[in-house]
Short mmCIF file of N, CA and C in Angstrom, two decimals:
data_model
loop_
_atom_site.label_atom_id
_atom_site.label_comp_id
_atom_site.label_asym_id
_atom_site.label_seq_id
_atom_site.Cartn_x
_atom_site.Cartn_y
_atom_site.Cartn_z
N MET A 1 0.85 -1.16 0.00
CA MET A 1 0.00 0.00 0.00
C MET A 1 0.90 1.24 0.00
N SER A 2 0.56 2.21 -0.84
CA SER A 2 1.39 3.41 -0.94
C SER A 2 1.16 4.33 0.27
N ASN A 3 2.06 5.27 0.44
CA ASN A 3 1.96 6.19 1.57
C ASN A 3 0.69 7.04 1.51
N SER A 4 0.32 7.48 0.32
CA SER A 4 -0.87 8.32 0.19
C SER A 4 -2.14 7.52 0.50
N ALA A 5 -2.18 6.26 0.11
CA ALA A 5 -3.35 5.42 0.40
C ALA A 5 -3.43 5.14 1.90
N LEU A 6 -2.30 4.90 2.53
CA LEU A 6 -2.27 4.67 3.96
C LEU A 6 -2.72 5.92 4.72
N PHE A 7 -2.26 7.08 4.27
CA PHE A 7 -2.67 8.34 4.88
C PHE A 7 -4.17 8.54 4.74
N LEU A 8 -4.72 8.23 3.59
CA LEU A 8 -6.16 8.37 3.36
C LEU A 8 -6.94 7.43 4.26
N VAL A 9 -6.47 6.20 4.45
CA VAL A 9 -7.15 5.25 5.33
C VAL A 9 -7.14 5.75 6.77
N VAL A 10 -6.00 6.26 7.24
CA VAL A 10 -5.91 6.79 8.60
C VAL A 10 -6.81 8.01 8.77
N LEU A 11 -6.83 8.89 7.79
CA LEU A 11 -7.67 10.09 7.85
C LEU A 11 -9.15 9.73 7.90
N ILE A 12 -9.58 8.83 7.06
CA ILE A 12 -10.99 8.41 7.04
C ILE A 12 -11.35 7.71 8.35
N THR A 13 -10.46 6.87 8.85
CA THR A 13 -10.72 6.19 10.12
C THR A 13 -10.85 7.19 11.26
N ALA A 14 -9.98 8.19 11.29
CA ALA A 14 -10.05 9.21 12.33
C ALA A 14 -11.37 9.98 12.25
N ILE A 15 -11.77 10.37 11.07
CA ILE A 15 -13.02 11.12 10.90
C ILE A 15 -14.21 10.28 11.33
N VAL A 16 -14.25 9.02 10.91
CA VAL A 16 -15.36 8.13 11.28
C VAL A 16 -15.42 7.93 12.79
N MET A 17 -14.26 7.75 13.44
CA MET A 17 -14.26 7.52 14.89
C MET A 17 -14.71 8.77 15.65
N VAL A 18 -14.30 9.95 15.22
CA VAL A 18 -14.73 11.18 15.88
C VAL A 18 -16.23 11.39 15.71
N VAL A 19 -16.73 11.20 14.51
CA VAL A 19 -18.17 11.35 14.27
C VAL A 19 -18.95 10.31 15.07
N ALA A 20 -18.46 9.08 15.13
CA ALA A 20 -19.15 8.03 15.90
C ALA A 20 -19.16 8.36 17.38
N ALA A 21 -18.06 8.85 17.92
CA ALA A 21 -18.02 9.20 19.34
C ALA A 21 -18.99 10.35 19.65
N LEU A 22 -19.03 11.36 18.80
CA LEU A 22 -19.97 12.46 19.01
C LEU A 22 -21.42 12.00 18.89
N LEU A 23 -21.70 11.13 17.95
CA LEU A 23 -23.06 10.63 17.77
C LEU A 23 -23.49 9.77 18.95
N ILE A 24 -22.62 8.90 19.43
CA ILE A 24 -22.95 8.07 20.59
C ILE A 24 -23.16 8.93 21.83
N ALA A 25 -22.32 9.93 22.03
CA ALA A 25 -22.48 10.83 23.17
C ALA A 25 -23.80 11.60 23.07
N TRP A 26 -24.16 12.05 21.89
CA TRP A 26 -25.41 12.80 21.72
C TRP A 26 -26.62 11.89 21.96
N LEU A 27 -26.54 10.64 21.53
CA LEU A 27 -27.67 9.72 21.70
C LEU A 27 -27.82 9.24 23.14
N LEU A 28 -26.73 8.99 23.85
CA LEU A 28 -26.80 8.40 25.18
C LEU A 28 -26.74 9.40 26.33
N ALA A 29 -26.39 10.64 26.06
CA ALA A 29 -26.22 11.61 27.14
C ALA A 29 -27.57 11.98 27.75
N PRO A 30 -27.63 12.10 29.07
CA PRO A 30 -28.88 12.53 29.69
C PRO A 30 -29.15 14.00 29.37
N ARG A 31 -30.41 14.31 29.22
CA ARG A 31 -30.80 15.69 28.90
C ARG A 31 -31.63 16.26 30.05
N SER A 32 -31.37 17.51 30.36
CA SER A 32 -32.11 18.20 31.41
C SER A 32 -32.55 19.55 30.88
N THR A 33 -33.84 19.82 31.01
CA THR A 33 -34.36 21.11 30.55
C THR A 33 -34.63 22.05 31.72
N ASN A 34 -34.09 21.74 32.88
CA ASN A 34 -34.28 22.56 34.06
C ASN A 34 -33.52 23.89 33.88
N PRO A 35 -34.20 25.04 34.06
CA PRO A 35 -33.52 26.33 33.86
C PRO A 35 -32.42 26.59 34.89
N ILE A 36 -32.46 25.92 36.03
CA ILE A 36 -31.43 26.12 37.05
C ILE A 36 -30.08 25.58 36.55
N LYS A 37 -30.11 24.63 35.64
CA LYS A 37 -28.88 24.04 35.13
C LYS A 37 -28.02 25.07 34.41
N GLY A 38 -28.63 26.07 33.83
CA GLY A 38 -27.89 27.09 33.09
C GLY A 38 -27.33 28.20 33.95
N GLU A 39 -27.64 28.20 35.24
CA GLU A 39 -27.14 29.27 36.12
C GLU A 39 -25.70 29.03 36.52
N PRO A 40 -24.95 30.12 36.78
CA PRO A 40 -23.58 29.94 37.25
C PRO A 40 -23.57 29.35 38.65
N TYR A 41 -22.54 28.56 38.92
CA TYR A 41 -22.46 27.84 40.19
C TYR A 41 -21.05 27.95 40.71
N GLU A 42 -20.92 28.33 41.97
CA GLU A 42 -19.59 28.40 42.56
C GLU A 42 -19.66 27.98 44.02
N CYS A 43 -19.08 26.86 44.33
CA CYS A 43 -18.94 26.36 45.69
C CYS A 43 -20.28 26.20 46.42
N GLY A 44 -21.32 25.95 45.71
CA GLY A 44 -22.61 25.71 46.35
C GLY A 44 -23.32 26.96 46.81
N ILE A 45 -22.74 28.10 46.59
CA ILE A 45 -23.34 29.37 47.02
C ILE A 45 -23.94 30.05 45.79
N PRO A 46 -25.21 30.41 45.85
CA PRO A 46 -25.81 31.12 44.71
C PRO A 46 -25.10 32.46 44.50
N THR A 47 -24.90 32.82 43.25
CA THR A 47 -24.22 34.08 42.96
C THR A 47 -25.17 35.26 43.18
N ARG A 48 -24.57 36.37 43.57
CA ARG A 48 -25.33 37.61 43.71
C ARG A 48 -24.91 38.56 42.61
N GLY A 49 -25.85 39.16 41.96
CA GLY A 49 -25.52 40.08 40.89
C GLY A 49 -25.14 39.34 39.62
N THR A 50 -24.46 40.06 38.75
CA THR A 50 -24.07 39.46 37.48
C THR A 50 -22.81 38.62 37.64
N SER A 51 -22.71 37.59 36.88
CA SER A 51 -21.54 36.72 36.93
C SER A 51 -20.47 37.15 35.95
N TRP A 52 -20.79 38.07 35.09
CA TRP A 52 -19.86 38.52 34.06
C TRP A 52 -19.13 39.77 34.55
N THR A 53 -18.20 39.58 35.45
CA THR A 53 -17.41 40.70 35.95
C THR A 53 -16.08 40.74 35.22
N GLN A 54 -15.56 41.94 35.04
CA GLN A 54 -14.28 42.10 34.37
C GLN A 54 -13.17 42.08 35.40
N PHE A 55 -12.07 41.45 35.04
CA PHE A 55 -10.89 41.43 35.88
C PHE A 55 -9.89 42.45 35.36
N LYS A 56 -9.03 42.91 36.25
CA LYS A 56 -7.98 43.82 35.84
C LYS A 56 -7.06 43.15 34.84
N VAL A 57 -6.63 43.89 33.84
CA VAL A 57 -5.75 43.34 32.83
C VAL A 57 -4.39 43.00 33.44
N GLY A 58 -4.06 43.57 34.59
CA GLY A 58 -2.79 43.29 35.25
C GLY A 58 -2.65 41.82 35.63
N TYR A 59 -3.76 41.18 35.98
CA TYR A 59 -3.71 39.76 36.31
C TYR A 59 -3.28 38.93 35.10
N TYR A 60 -3.82 39.27 33.94
CA TYR A 60 -3.48 38.54 32.72
C TYR A 60 -2.02 38.79 32.33
N LEU A 61 -1.59 40.04 32.43
CA LEU A 61 -0.20 40.36 32.09
C LEU A 61 0.77 39.63 33.02
N PHE A 62 0.42 39.59 34.29
CA PHE A 62 1.28 38.90 35.25
C PHE A 62 1.36 37.41 34.92
N ALA A 63 0.23 36.82 34.55
CA ALA A 63 0.21 35.40 34.19
C ALA A 63 1.03 35.14 32.93
N ILE A 64 0.93 36.00 31.95
CA ILE A 64 1.70 35.82 30.72
C ILE A 64 3.19 35.95 31.00
N LEU A 65 3.56 36.92 31.83
CA LEU A 65 4.97 37.08 32.18
C LEU A 65 5.48 35.85 32.92
N TYR A 66 4.66 35.32 33.81
CA TYR A 66 5.05 34.11 34.53
C TYR A 66 5.29 32.97 33.55
N LEU A 67 4.41 32.80 32.58
CA LEU A 67 4.58 31.72 31.60
C LEU A 67 5.84 31.91 30.77
N VAL A 68 6.12 33.15 30.38
CA VAL A 68 7.32 33.41 29.58
C VAL A 68 8.57 33.00 30.34
N PHE A 69 8.67 33.41 31.61
CA PHE A 69 9.87 33.10 32.37
C PHE A 69 9.89 31.65 32.85
N ASP A 70 8.74 31.03 32.93
CA ASP A 70 8.69 29.60 33.22
C ASP A 70 9.24 28.80 32.04
N VAL A 71 8.85 29.20 30.84
CA VAL A 71 9.38 28.54 29.64
C VAL A 71 10.88 28.77 29.53
N GLU A 72 11.33 29.97 29.92
CA GLU A 72 12.77 30.23 29.91
C GLU A 72 13.51 29.25 30.82
N THR A 73 12.97 29.01 32.00
CA THR A 73 13.60 28.10 32.93
C THR A 73 13.62 26.68 32.37
N VAL A 74 12.53 26.28 31.74
CA VAL A 74 12.47 24.94 31.16
C VAL A 74 13.48 24.78 30.03
N LEU A 75 13.71 25.83 29.26
CA LEU A 75 14.68 25.76 28.17
C LEU A 75 16.12 25.91 28.65
N LEU A 76 16.30 26.57 29.78
CA LEU A 76 17.64 26.82 30.28
C LEU A 76 18.31 25.57 30.83
N PHE A 77 17.57 24.70 31.47
CA PHE A 77 18.17 23.51 32.08
C PHE A 77 18.80 22.56 31.06
N PRO A 78 18.08 22.17 29.99
CA PRO A 78 18.72 21.27 29.01
C PRO A 78 19.93 21.94 28.34
N TRP A 79 19.84 23.24 28.10
CA TRP A 79 20.96 23.94 27.50
C TRP A 79 22.18 23.89 28.41
N ALA A 80 21.97 24.09 29.70
CA ALA A 80 23.09 24.10 30.64
C ALA A 80 23.74 22.72 30.75
N THR A 81 22.98 21.67 30.57
CA THR A 81 23.56 20.32 30.70
C THR A 81 24.45 19.95 29.52
N ILE A 82 24.21 20.54 28.34
CA ILE A 82 25.04 20.20 27.17
C ILE A 82 25.78 21.41 26.64
N MET A 83 26.04 22.39 27.48
CA MET A 83 26.68 23.64 27.08
C MET A 83 28.03 23.40 26.40
N ILE A 84 28.83 22.49 26.92
CA ILE A 84 30.17 22.27 26.37
C ILE A 84 30.08 21.70 24.95
N ASP A 85 29.10 20.85 24.69
CA ASP A 85 28.95 20.25 23.36
C ASP A 85 28.48 21.26 22.31
N LEU A 86 27.76 22.29 22.72
CA LEU A 86 27.22 23.26 21.77
C LEU A 86 28.27 24.24 21.27
N GLY A 87 29.25 24.53 22.08
CA GLY A 87 30.31 25.43 21.67
C GLY A 87 29.87 26.88 21.65
N ILE A 88 30.58 27.66 20.85
CA ILE A 88 30.33 29.10 20.82
C ILE A 88 28.99 29.43 20.16
N GLN A 89 28.55 28.61 19.20
CA GLN A 89 27.27 28.87 18.54
C GLN A 89 26.12 28.73 19.53
N GLY A 90 26.17 27.74 20.40
CA GLY A 90 25.15 27.59 21.42
C GLY A 90 25.14 28.73 22.40
N LEU A 91 26.34 29.23 22.74
CA LEU A 91 26.44 30.37 23.66
C LEU A 91 25.85 31.62 23.04
N ILE A 92 26.11 31.84 21.76
CA ILE A 92 25.56 33.02 21.07
C ILE A 92 24.04 32.92 20.97
N CYS A 93 23.52 31.75 20.65
CA CYS A 93 22.06 31.57 20.56
C CYS A 93 21.39 31.81 21.91
N MET A 94 21.99 31.30 22.98
CA MET A 94 21.40 31.50 24.29
C MET A 94 21.54 32.95 24.74
N ALA A 95 22.63 33.62 24.37
CA ALA A 95 22.77 35.04 24.70
C ALA A 95 21.69 35.85 24.00
N PHE A 96 21.41 35.52 22.74
CA PHE A 96 20.33 36.20 22.02
C PHE A 96 18.99 35.94 22.69
N PHE A 97 18.77 34.71 23.13
CA PHE A 97 17.54 34.35 23.84
C PHE A 97 17.39 35.19 25.11
N PHE A 98 18.47 35.34 25.87
CA PHE A 98 18.43 36.14 27.09
C PHE A 98 18.21 37.62 26.79
N VAL A 99 18.79 38.12 25.71
CA VAL A 99 18.59 39.52 25.33
C VAL A 99 17.12 39.78 25.01
N VAL A 100 16.50 38.89 24.26
CA VAL A 100 15.08 39.05 23.92
C VAL A 100 14.22 39.01 25.18
N LEU A 101 14.51 38.07 26.08
CA LEU A 101 13.74 37.99 27.33
C LEU A 101 13.97 39.22 28.21
N THR A 102 15.18 39.71 28.25
CA THR A 102 15.46 40.90 29.05
C THR A 102 14.74 42.11 28.48
N LEU A 103 14.73 42.25 27.16
CA LEU A 103 13.99 43.35 26.54
C LEU A 103 12.49 43.26 26.86
N GLY A 104 11.95 42.05 26.85
CA GLY A 104 10.55 41.87 27.21
C GLY A 104 10.27 42.24 28.66
N LEU A 105 11.19 41.87 29.55
CA LEU A 105 11.03 42.21 30.96
C LEU A 105 11.13 43.71 31.18
N VAL A 106 12.08 44.37 30.51
CA VAL A 106 12.22 45.82 30.63
C VAL A 106 10.97 46.52 30.10
N TYR A 107 10.45 46.04 28.98
CA TYR A 107 9.23 46.62 28.42
C TYR A 107 8.05 46.49 29.39
N ALA A 108 7.89 45.29 29.97
CA ALA A 108 6.80 45.07 30.92
C ALA A 108 6.99 45.94 32.17
N TRP A 109 8.22 46.10 32.60
CA TRP A 109 8.52 46.92 33.78
C TRP A 109 8.19 48.38 33.51
N LYS A 110 8.58 48.88 32.33
CA LYS A 110 8.29 50.27 31.96
C LYS A 110 6.80 50.53 31.83
N LYS A 111 6.06 49.55 31.35
CA LYS A 111 4.61 49.70 31.19
C LYS A 111 3.86 49.56 32.51
N GLY A 112 4.55 49.11 33.58
CA GLY A 112 3.91 48.97 34.88
C GLY A 112 3.18 47.66 35.08
N ALA A 113 3.51 46.66 34.28
CA ALA A 113 2.81 45.37 34.38
C ALA A 113 3.19 44.62 35.63
N LEU A 114 4.29 44.98 36.28
CA LEU A 114 4.74 44.26 37.47
C LEU A 114 4.31 44.94 38.75
N GLU A 115 3.56 46.02 38.65
CA GLU A 115 3.11 46.74 39.84
C GLU A 115 1.67 46.38 40.15
N TRP A 116 1.38 46.14 41.43
CA TRP A 116 0.02 45.85 41.87
C TRP A 116 -0.56 47.15 42.42
N LYS A 117 -1.52 47.68 41.72
CA LYS A 117 -2.15 48.95 42.16
C LYS A 117 -3.56 48.70 42.61
#
């Protein structure tokens, strides 16, 4: 069997299995028309007022910055373990990586993303 025919068989099988799983779930899932089911729920306490409140954008910026520097840490450890094998090219690539991250940190600091007001 050629590669394109094998790919077509896998693609069709995947599509059929996804459609079958969705169809079985739709047929067997319990249905409830109770209007209380659509209400927001938090810790068993009924909500007061609207549930659609806006959060400060600072929380999102702080989370994004955390993810950026978390990814930096994850990438830094494997690099440090094979630093000698990479040579000068690896050092230059990692220096560029640190420069980009430092510029991002300076930008966030200047914009006030690290301050809790």
